[in-house]
mmCIF file of C-alpha atoms and ligand atoms in Angstrom:
data_model
loop_
_atom_site.group_PDB
_atom_site.id
_atom_site.type_symbol
_atom_site.label_atom_id
_atom_site.label_comp_id
_atom_site.label_asym_id
_atom_site.label_seq_id
_atom_site.Cartn_x
_atom_site.Cartn_y
_atom_site.Cartn_z
ATOM 1 C CA MET A 25 83.141 70.209 68.583
ATOM 2 C CA ILE A 26 86.769 70.419 69.565
ATOM 3 C CA ILE A 27 89.289 67.993 68.162
ATOM 4 C CA SER A 28 92.636 67.639 70.251
ATOM 5 C CA MET A 29 95.236 65.891 68.129
ATOM 6 C CA ARG A 30 97.786 63.532 69.769
ATOM 7 C CA PRO A 31 101.380 65.409 70.489
ATOM 8 C CA HIS A 32 103.319 64.927 67.456
ATOM 9 C CA ALA A 33 100.311 64.007 65.007
ATOM 10 C CA THR A 34 101.616 64.263 61.745
ATOM 11 C CA LYS A 35 100.742 66.693 59.102
ATOM 12 C CA ALA A 36 98.957 63.989 57.002
ATOM 13 C CA GLU A 37 96.858 63.105 60.148
ATOM 14 C CA ILE A 38 95.871 66.622 60.799
ATOM 15 C CA GLU A 39 95.058 67.107 57.111
ATOM 16 C CA TYR A 40 92.927 63.928 57.043
ATOM 17 C CA VAL A 41 91.036 64.842 60.067
ATOM 18 C CA CYS A 42 90.210 68.512 58.504
ATOM 19 C CA GLU A 43 88.899 66.637 55.389
ATOM 20 C CA ARG A 44 86.567 64.347 57.351
ATOM 21 C CA ILE A 45 85.083 67.261 59.262
ATOM 22 C CA ARG A 46 84.306 69.028 55.955
ATOM 23 C CA ASP A 47 82.812 65.872 54.874
ATOM 24 C CA PHE A 48 80.536 65.990 57.629
ATOM 25 C CA GLY A 49 79.483 69.634 56.659
ATOM 26 C CA TYR A 50 81.404 71.493 59.180
ATOM 27 C CA LYS A 51 83.897 74.391 58.958
ATOM 28 C CA VAL A 52 87.497 73.793 60.452
ATOM 29 C CA HIS A 53 88.984 76.604 62.601
ATOM 30 C CA SER A 54 92.667 75.196 63.475
ATOM 31 C CA ILE A 55 94.862 76.586 65.972
ATOM 32 C CA GLU A 56 98.436 75.139 66.839
ATOM 33 C CA GLY A 57 98.822 74.857 70.385
ATOM 34 C CA GLU A 58 102.348 74.585 72.135
ATOM 35 C CA GLU A 59 102.619 70.939 71.925
ATOM 36 C CA ARG A 60 99.546 69.930 70.241
ATOM 37 C CA VAL A 61 97.338 71.064 67.439
ATOM 38 C CA VAL A 62 93.639 71.397 68.633
ATOM 39 C CA ILE A 63 91.102 71.855 66.108
ATOM 40 C CA GLY A 64 87.952 73.975 66.593
ATOM 41 C CA VAL A 65 84.705 72.854 64.672
ATOM 42 C CA VAL A 66 81.906 74.996 63.946
ATOM 43 C CA GLY A 67 78.665 74.736 61.682
ATOM 44 C CA VAL A 68 75.543 72.554 61.987
ATOM 45 C CA GLY A 69 75.662 68.756 61.077
ATOM 46 C CA ASP A 70 75.219 65.315 62.671
ATOM 47 C CA VAL A 71 77.251 65.882 65.755
ATOM 48 C CA THR A 72 77.261 62.355 67.151
ATOM 49 C CA ALA A 73 78.152 60.666 63.919
ATOM 50 C CA CYS A 74 81.058 63.255 63.491
ATOM 51 C CA LEU A 75 82.362 62.513 67.066
ATOM 52 C CA GLU A 76 82.287 58.872 66.533
ATOM 53 C CA SER A 77 84.142 58.977 63.384
ATOM 54 C CA LEU A 78 86.796 61.349 64.439
ATOM 55 C CA GLU A 79 87.385 59.362 67.595
ATOM 56 C CA ALA A 80 88.423 56.486 65.687
ATOM 57 C CA THR A 81 90.525 58.444 63.229
ATOM 58 C CA PRO A 82 94.356 58.125 63.582
ATOM 59 C CA GLY A 83 96.210 60.778 65.277
ATOM 60 C CA VAL A 84 93.121 62.090 67.381
ATOM 61 C CA GLU A 85 93.454 62.014 71.084
ATOM 62 C CA ARG A 86 89.996 63.373 72.169
ATOM 63 C CA ALA A 87 86.788 64.718 70.321
ATOM 64 C CA VAL A 88 84.452 66.430 72.446
ATOM 65 C CA ARG A 89 81.007 68.094 71.785
ATOM 66 C CA ILE A 90 80.802 71.812 73.144
ATOM 67 C CA SER A 91 77.379 73.293 73.262
ATOM 68 C CA ALA A 92 78.503 76.571 74.455
ATOM 69 C CA PRO A 93 78.872 79.270 71.807
ATOM 70 C CA TYR A 94 82.396 80.118 73.131
ATOM 71 C CA LYS A 95 84.411 76.664 72.836
ATOM 72 C CA PHE A 96 88.021 77.100 73.821
ATOM 73 C CA VAL A 97 87.355 79.012 76.789
ATOM 74 C CA SER A 98 84.707 76.691 78.032
ATOM 75 C CA LYS A 99 84.659 74.445 81.063
ATOM 76 C CA GLU A 100 83.504 71.637 78.588
ATOM 77 C CA PHE A 101 86.556 71.935 76.672
ATOM 78 C CA LYS A 102 88.853 72.041 79.586
ATOM 79 C CA LYS A 103 87.626 70.693 83.181
ATOM 80 C CA GLU A 104 90.778 72.004 85.011
ATOM 81 C CA HIS A 105 91.441 75.643 86.095
ATOM 82 C CA SER A 106 94.029 77.169 83.591
ATOM 83 C CA GLN A 107 97.291 78.281 85.198
ATOM 84 C CA MET A 108 99.546 80.777 83.462
ATOM 85 C CA ARG A 109 103.284 81.395 83.844
ATOM 86 C CA ILE A 110 104.066 84.951 83.386
ATOM 87 C CA ASN A 111 107.755 85.714 83.779
ATOM 88 C CA GLY A 112 108.253 83.486 86.497
ATOM 89 C CA LEU A 113 104.976 84.175 88.213
ATOM 90 C CA GLU A 114 102.027 81.807 88.297
ATOM 91 C CA ILE A 115 98.390 83.151 88.059
ATOM 92 C CA GLY A 116 95.556 80.719 88.555
ATOM 93 C CA GLY A 117 97.582 78.323 90.639
ATOM 94 C CA ASP A 118 97.865 78.003 94.326
ATOM 95 C CA GLU A 119 98.848 81.737 95.145
ATOM 96 C CA PHE A 120 96.388 84.618 94.975
ATOM 97 C CA VAL A 121 97.995 87.385 92.986
ATOM 98 C CA VAL A 122 97.650 91.136 93.650
ATOM 99 C CA MET A 123 98.169 93.745 91.013
ATOM 100 C CA ALA A 124 98.244 97.379 92.110
ATOM 101 C CA GLY A 125 99.198 100.711 91.313
ATOM 102 C CA PRO A 126 97.915 104.100 90.307
ATOM 103 C CA CYS A 127 94.814 104.537 87.555
ATOM 104 C CA SER A 128 97.501 106.493 85.448
ATOM 105 C CA VAL A 129 101.131 106.677 85.185
ATOM 106 C CA GLU A 130 101.710 110.292 85.921
ATOM 107 C CA SER A 131 105.461 111.242 86.772
ATOM 108 C CA GLU A 132 108.667 109.169 87.769
ATOM 109 C CA LYS A 133 108.252 110.069 91.358
ATOM 110 C CA GLN A 134 104.724 109.001 91.637
ATOM 111 C CA ILE A 135 105.272 105.555 89.803
ATOM 112 C CA MET A 136 108.627 104.668 91.590
ATOM 113 C CA GLU A 137 107.096 105.386 95.033
ATOM 114 C CA THR A 138 104.078 103.414 94.360
ATOM 115 C CA ALA A 139 105.752 100.545 92.979
ATOM 116 C CA GLU A 140 108.267 100.336 96.010
ATOM 117 C CA ALA A 141 105.461 100.508 98.429
ATOM 118 C CA VAL A 142 102.964 98.172 96.705
ATOM 119 C CA ALA A 143 105.918 95.650 96.290
ATOM 120 C CA ALA A 144 106.720 95.878 99.970
ATOM 121 C CA ALA A 145 103.184 95.190 100.673
ATOM 122 C CA GLY A 146 103.028 91.840 98.747
ATOM 123 C CA ALA A 147 101.817 92.957 95.312
ATOM 124 C CA LYS A 148 103.382 90.882 92.582
ATOM 125 C CA ILE A 149 102.409 93.132 89.384
ATOM 126 C CA LEU A 150 102.367 96.838 89.128
ATOM 127 C CA ARG A 151 99.422 98.418 87.250
ATOM 128 C CA GLY A 152 99.572 101.784 85.469
ATOM 129 C CA GLY A 153 97.984 103.273 82.439
ATOM 130 C CA ALA A 154 99.873 104.967 79.920
ATOM 131 C CA TYR A 155 97.096 105.057 77.545
ATOM 132 C CA LYS A 156 93.801 106.128 79.210
ATOM 133 C CA PRO A 157 90.416 105.958 77.736
ATOM 134 C CA ARG A 158 88.704 108.832 79.082
ATOM 135 C CA THR A 159 85.143 109.766 79.077
ATOM 136 C CA SER A 160 85.950 113.519 78.231
ATOM 137 C CA PRO A 161 88.294 114.199 75.082
ATOM 138 C CA TYR A 162 89.667 117.231 77.612
ATOM 139 C CA ASP A 163 90.764 115.017 80.338
ATOM 140 C CA PHE A 164 94.358 113.512 80.793
ATOM 141 C CA GLN A 165 94.924 111.187 78.035
ATOM 142 C CA GLY A 166 98.184 109.197 79.372
ATOM 143 C CA MET A 167 101.858 109.767 79.045
ATOM 144 C CA GLU A 168 102.011 107.216 76.311
ATOM 145 C CA LEU A 169 105.466 105.898 75.451
ATOM 146 C CA ASP A 170 107.087 108.086 78.231
ATOM 147 C CA GLY A 171 104.828 106.469 80.609
ATOM 148 C CA LEU A 172 105.745 102.827 79.231
ATOM 149 C CA LYS A 173 109.425 103.852 79.984
ATOM 150 C CA LEU A 174 108.544 104.716 83.368
ATOM 151 C CA LEU A 175 106.984 101.289 83.907
ATOM 152 C CA GLN A 176 109.759 99.717 82.794
ATOM 153 C CA LYS A 177 112.124 101.887 85.205
ATOM 154 C CA ALA A 178 109.801 100.699 87.961
ATOM 155 C CA LYS A 179 109.902 97.060 87.004
ATOM 156 C CA ASP A 180 113.870 97.175 87.017
ATOM 157 C CA ALA A 181 113.971 98.614 90.500
ATOM 158 C CA THR A 182 111.408 96.469 92.096
ATOM 159 C CA GLY A 183 111.110 93.127 90.180
ATOM 160 C CA LEU A 184 107.518 93.595 89.812
ATOM 161 C CA LEU A 185 105.672 92.451 86.513
ATOM 162 C CA ILE A 186 103.970 95.274 84.465
ATOM 163 C CA ILE A 187 100.155 95.282 83.526
ATOM 164 C CA THR A 188 99.074 98.198 81.337
ATOM 165 C CA GLU A 189 96.275 98.933 78.957
ATOM 166 C CA VAL A 190 96.841 98.946 75.192
ATOM 167 C CA MET A 191 93.744 101.027 73.450
ATOM 168 C CA SER A 192 94.345 100.331 69.876
ATOM 169 C CA ASP A 193 95.757 97.647 67.591
ATOM 170 C CA ARG A 194 98.238 100.035 66.326
ATOM 171 C CA ASP A 195 99.877 100.280 69.649
ATOM 172 C CA VAL A 196 100.074 96.553 70.315
ATOM 173 C CA ASP A 197 103.799 95.989 69.285
ATOM 174 C CA MET A 198 104.889 99.091 71.367
ATOM 175 C CA VAL A 199 102.972 98.181 74.302
ATOM 176 C CA ALA A 200 104.002 94.518 74.351
ATOM 177 C CA ASP A 201 107.691 95.609 74.364
ATOM 178 C CA TYR A 202 106.909 96.766 78.044
ATOM 179 C CA ALA A 203 104.032 94.979 79.521
ATOM 180 C CA ASP A 204 104.242 91.593 80.926
ATOM 181 C CA ILE A 205 100.306 91.443 80.848
ATOM 182 C CA MET A 206 98.454 93.577 78.228
ATOM 183 C CA GLN A 207 95.008 94.993 79.643
ATOM 184 C CA ILE A 208 91.859 95.290 77.486
ATOM 185 C CA GLY A 209 89.873 98.029 79.149
ATOM 186 C CA ALA A 210 86.027 97.597 79.587
ATOM 187 C CA ARG A 211 85.192 100.042 76.503
ATOM 188 C CA ASN A 212 87.186 98.009 74.163
ATOM 189 C CA MET A 213 86.039 94.526 75.222
ATOM 190 C CA GLN A 214 84.327 94.383 72.093
ATOM 191 C CA ASN A 215 86.782 96.057 69.761
ATOM 192 C CA PHE A 216 87.166 93.129 67.645
ATOM 193 C CA ALA A 217 90.349 94.427 65.774
ATOM 194 C CA LEU A 218 92.136 94.849 68.949
ATOM 195 C CA LEU A 219 91.104 91.577 70.189
ATOM 196 C CA LYS A 220 92.478 89.838 66.921
ATOM 197 C CA SER A 221 95.672 91.473 67.164
ATOM 198 C CA LEU A 222 95.970 90.881 70.880
ATOM 199 C CA GLY A 223 95.392 87.269 69.862
ATOM 200 C CA ARG A 224 98.696 87.207 68.202
ATOM 201 C CA CYS A 225 100.583 89.391 70.276
ATOM 202 C CA GLY A 226 102.296 86.697 72.324
ATOM 203 C CA ARG A 227 101.710 88.257 75.617
ATOM 204 C CA PRO A 228 99.102 87.259 78.239
ATOM 205 C CA VAL A 229 95.908 89.362 78.306
ATOM 206 C CA LEU A 230 93.606 90.879 80.934
ATOM 207 C CA LEU A 231 90.427 91.085 79.577
ATOM 208 C CA LYS A 232 88.110 93.516 81.285
ATOM 209 C CA ARG A 233 84.237 93.169 81.163
ATOM 210 C CA GLY A 234 82.590 95.829 79.255
ATOM 211 C CA LEU A 235 80.407 98.335 81.070
ATOM 212 C CA SER A 236 77.147 96.765 79.958
ATOM 213 C CA ALA A 237 78.370 93.181 78.863
ATOM 214 C CA THR A 238 76.835 90.152 80.027
ATOM 215 C CA ILE A 239 79.106 87.225 80.805
ATOM 216 C CA LYS A 240 78.328 85.262 77.715
ATOM 217 C CA GLU A 241 79.964 88.378 75.678
ATOM 218 C CA LEU A 242 82.701 88.554 77.829
ATOM 219 C CA LEU A 243 83.575 84.868 77.077
ATOM 220 C CA MET A 244 83.024 85.327 73.505
ATOM 221 C CA SER A 245 85.435 88.298 73.497
ATOM 222 C CA ALA A 246 88.091 85.854 75.494
ATOM 223 C CA GLU A 247 87.049 83.290 72.534
ATOM 224 C CA TYR A 248 88.514 85.730 69.923
ATOM 225 C CA LEU A 249 91.810 86.089 71.832
ATOM 226 C CA VAL A 250 92.140 82.168 72.157
ATOM 227 C CA ALA A 251 90.823 81.484 68.668
ATOM 228 C CA HIS A 252 93.358 83.834 67.322
ATOM 229 C CA GLY A 253 96.276 82.171 69.116
ATOM 230 C CA ASN A 254 96.383 83.432 72.440
ATOM 231 C CA SER A 255 95.412 81.082 75.271
ATOM 232 C CA ASN A 256 96.660 83.057 77.821
ATOM 233 C CA VAL A 257 93.712 85.079 78.977
ATOM 234 C CA LEU A 258 92.581 86.444 82.288
ATOM 235 C CA LEU A 259 88.859 87.341 82.773
ATOM 236 C CA CYS A 260 88.171 90.650 84.898
ATOM 237 C CA GLU A 261 85.136 91.484 86.522
ATOM 238 C CA ARG A 262 85.134 95.391 87.264
ATOM 239 C CA GLY A 263 81.680 96.290 87.937
ATOM 240 C CA ILE A 264 78.688 96.768 85.454
ATOM 241 C CA ARG A 265 76.143 99.549 85.082
ATOM 242 C CA THR A 266 72.955 99.361 86.697
ATOM 243 C CA PHE A 267 70.251 101.628 88.156
ATOM 244 C CA GLU A 268 72.072 102.006 91.332
ATOM 245 C CA THR A 269 74.100 105.230 91.854
ATOM 246 C CA ALA A 270 75.641 104.655 95.499
ATOM 247 C CA THR A 271 78.525 103.068 93.822
ATOM 248 C CA ARG A 272 80.344 104.224 90.442
ATOM 249 C CA ASN A 273 79.305 100.498 89.115
ATOM 250 C CA THR A 274 77.679 97.672 90.551
ATOM 251 C CA CYS A 275 80.211 95.039 91.535
ATOM 252 C CA ASP A 276 78.897 91.634 90.051
ATOM 253 C CA ILE A 277 80.379 89.527 92.701
ATOM 254 C CA SER A 278 78.513 86.490 91.170
ATOM 255 C CA ALA A 279 80.406 86.933 88.087
ATOM 256 C CA VAL A 280 83.204 85.419 89.775
ATOM 257 C CA PRO A 281 81.875 81.857 90.602
ATOM 258 C CA VAL A 282 79.636 82.095 87.325
ATOM 259 C CA LEU A 283 82.737 82.415 85.190
ATOM 260 C CA ASN A 284 84.588 79.841 87.217
ATOM 261 C CA GLU A 285 81.674 77.192 86.648
ATOM 262 C CA LEU A 286 81.408 78.367 82.771
ATOM 263 C CA SER A 287 85.150 78.753 81.919
ATOM 264 C CA HIS A 288 88.615 77.178 82.957
ATOM 265 C CA LEU A 289 90.423 80.748 82.742
ATOM 266 C CA PRO A 290 91.452 82.375 85.743
ATOM 267 C CA VAL A 291 89.331 85.401 87.032
ATOM 268 C CA ILE A 292 90.601 88.612 88.374
ATOM 269 C CA LEU A 293 88.468 91.049 90.412
ATOM 270 C CA ASP A 294 88.871 94.934 90.117
ATOM 271 C CA PRO A 295 87.444 96.247 93.305
ATOM 272 C CA SER A 296 88.301 99.894 92.390
ATOM 273 C CA HIS A 297 86.369 100.519 89.325
ATOM 274 C CA ALA A 298 83.492 98.242 90.658
ATOM 275 C CA VAL A 299 82.732 100.584 93.471
ATOM 276 C CA GLY A 300 84.472 103.836 92.815
ATOM 277 C CA LYS A 301 84.945 104.615 96.317
ATOM 278 C CA ARG A 302 88.200 103.754 98.428
ATOM 279 C CA SER A 303 86.409 103.103 101.458
ATOM 280 C CA LEU A 304 84.429 100.153 99.971
ATOM 281 C CA VAL A 305 87.479 98.553 98.157
ATOM 282 C CA PRO A 306 88.866 96.320 101.143
ATOM 283 C CA ALA A 307 85.303 94.705 101.591
ATOM 284 C CA ILE A 308 84.901 93.812 98.163
ATOM 285 C CA SER A 309 88.560 92.441 98.092
ATOM 286 C CA ARG A 310 87.662 90.276 100.765
ATOM 287 C CA ALA A 311 84.495 89.028 98.911
ATOM 288 C CA ALA A 312 86.707 88.374 95.858
ATOM 289 C CA VAL A 313 88.828 86.081 97.934
ATOM 290 C CA ALA A 314 85.818 84.481 99.389
ATOM 291 C CA VAL A 315 84.105 83.576 96.048
ATOM 292 C CA GLY A 316 87.184 82.348 94.382
ATOM 293 C CA ALA A 317 88.983 84.985 92.396
ATOM 294 C CA ASP A 318 92.482 84.221 91.463
ATOM 295 C CA GLY A 319 93.621 87.881 92.118
ATOM 296 C CA LEU A 320 92.775 91.309 92.409
ATOM 297 C CA ILE A 321 93.788 94.382 90.275
ATOM 298 C CA VAL A 322 93.651 97.371 92.619
ATOM 299 C CA GLU A 323 94.351 101.134 92.115
ATOM 300 C CA VAL A 324 96.700 102.617 94.587
ATOM 301 C CA HIS A 325 98.191 106.209 94.778
ATOM 302 C CA PRO A 326 100.618 107.784 96.875
ATOM 303 C CA CYS A 327 98.627 111.169 97.010
ATOM 304 C CA PRO A 328 94.899 110.224 95.738
ATOM 305 C CA GLU A 329 93.558 113.689 96.111
ATOM 306 C CA LYS A 330 96.122 114.929 93.319
ATOM 307 C CA ALA A 331 95.735 111.792 91.050
ATOM 308 C CA VAL A 332 94.854 112.850 87.530
ATOM 309 C CA SER A 333 92.319 110.170 87.180
ATOM 310 C CA ASP A 334 90.223 108.062 89.452
ATOM 311 C CA GLY A 335 91.656 109.416 93.075
ATOM 312 C CA ALA A 336 88.455 108.681 94.544
ATOM 313 C CA GLN A 337 88.598 105.072 94.245
ATOM 314 C CA SER A 338 92.304 104.942 94.740
ATOM 315 C CA LEU A 339 93.737 103.377 98.174
ATOM 316 C CA THR A 340 96.495 105.402 99.755
ATOM 317 C CA VAL A 341 99.692 103.378 100.399
ATOM 318 C CA PRO A 342 99.008 102.820 104.113
ATOM 319 C CA GLN A 343 95.382 101.597 103.264
ATOM 320 C CA PHE A 344 96.616 99.408 100.763
ATOM 321 C CA ARG A 345 99.265 98.055 103.228
ATOM 322 C CA ASP A 346 96.412 97.364 105.814
ATOM 323 C CA MET A 347 94.252 95.913 103.390
ATOM 324 C CA MET A 348 96.978 93.238 102.428
ATOM 325 C CA LEU A 349 97.328 92.620 106.033
ATOM 326 C CA GLU A 350 93.670 92.153 106.533
ATOM 327 C CA LEU A 351 93.225 89.756 103.583
ATOM 328 C CA LYS A 352 95.909 87.222 105.056
ATOM 329 C CA PRO A 353 93.492 85.208 106.939
ATOM 330 C CA TYR A 354 91.209 84.876 104.228
ATOM 331 C CA LEU A 355 94.053 83.962 102.028
ATOM 332 C CA GLN A 356 94.750 80.993 104.219
ATOM 333 C CA LEU A 357 91.259 79.781 103.724
ATOM 334 C CA TRP A 358 91.270 80.363 100.121
ATOM 335 C CA LYS A 359 94.599 78.302 99.838
ATOM 336 C CA GLU A 360 92.976 75.422 101.650
ATOM 337 C CA SER A 361 89.859 75.334 99.403
ATOM 338 C CA ARG A 362 92.068 75.643 96.221
ATOM 339 C CA GLN A 363 93.954 72.622 97.332
ATOM 340 C CA ARG A 364 90.864 70.841 97.737
ATOM 341 C CA GLU A 365 89.428 71.716 94.371
ATOM 342 C CA VAL A 366 92.510 70.774 92.763
ATOM 343 C CA ALA A 367 92.186 67.521 94.488
ATOM 344 C CA ALA A 368 88.508 67.094 93.354
ATOM 345 C CA VAL A 369 89.202 67.334 89.615
HETATM 346 C C1 PEP B 26 91.658 101.338 84.523
HETATM 347 O O1 PEP B 26 92.114 99.913 84.570
HETATM 348 O O2 PEP B 26 92.260 102.446 84.775
HETATM 349 C C2 PEP B 26 90.439 101.368 83.626
HETATM 350 C C3 PEP B 26 90.128 102.385 82.706
HETATM 351 O O3 PEP B 26 89.489 100.361 83.636
HETATM 352 P P1 PEP B 26 88.128 100.015 82.936
HETATM 353 O O4 PEP B 26 88.781 99.583 81.497
HETATM 354 O O5 PEP B 26 87.574 98.856 83.648
HETATM 355 O O6 PEP B 26 87.208 101.237 83.085
HETATM 356 MN MN1 MN B 27 91.259 103.531 86.597
#
């Protein structure tokens, strides 16, 4: 169950509601929203009796039964698709947002050139890893703080927002000084210590689906972030492990409409990691638009053959430019269907 208190409900009213919840044998998990308090209720008990009683309790605006194990991120909790305003940019609204940039920040020249080029082609957010989760300990591990500083420089020069990965809860504060969006990598989707500290970090988070994670597990991880105080969560499908070897991962394109059915959170598709091969990226990007994603996160490199990571899946700058042009008619249709959806809710 979720109990939404009225805006400006008094402390005494909130306390009383919590007491009633406990009387019914449930546990209270309370989070402070920006303008109102929302109380998450967990446990077993007489749901109907509890809901009826709480609905009639002073200060309560709405009490809803939520059958999904993920509560705050579920569609049952909130029917309308969530929008997030991030330093002036809206995600989840009526603009399809493209994040683009190299897999890793490698040098000043590389990141500045890429940033200028992707901004000119219509990207709104610059991606680039300063902390890299690599399968081999002998591979490039990222420029760390120097990389974050280069991202800042690219942001100052272009006005692009920055998305970059944070791998450890120890680095959350430092990365938050530079990132507009904190990325949780696929390998860290169930790093619960990291999820908890990102719940408290005050910055929006893009949560990537784990390599072998189910949609339910992805949503449970998103629930961690929200339950620990961060409702600005973007979900990201980036391909999953299957028996198929023709692509690096298998792009679960159906994850986008499935997530849109189960959750109100915006959904971003990462075609680069999903397929691992640059020639396939434009087709999967078009598919993402068609199935109703809110945006893309795409790898672009000025010279992919020299990239220290993920060169094979990185688009060159001209390829990215072409892809953005090719997406235009699809984005027009996307806009029309988004407007119809908003009108229908
Ligand atoms: C990345 O974005 O470069 C990355 C490492 O992605 P993932 O965590 O999805 O593998
Ligand atoms: Mn990568």
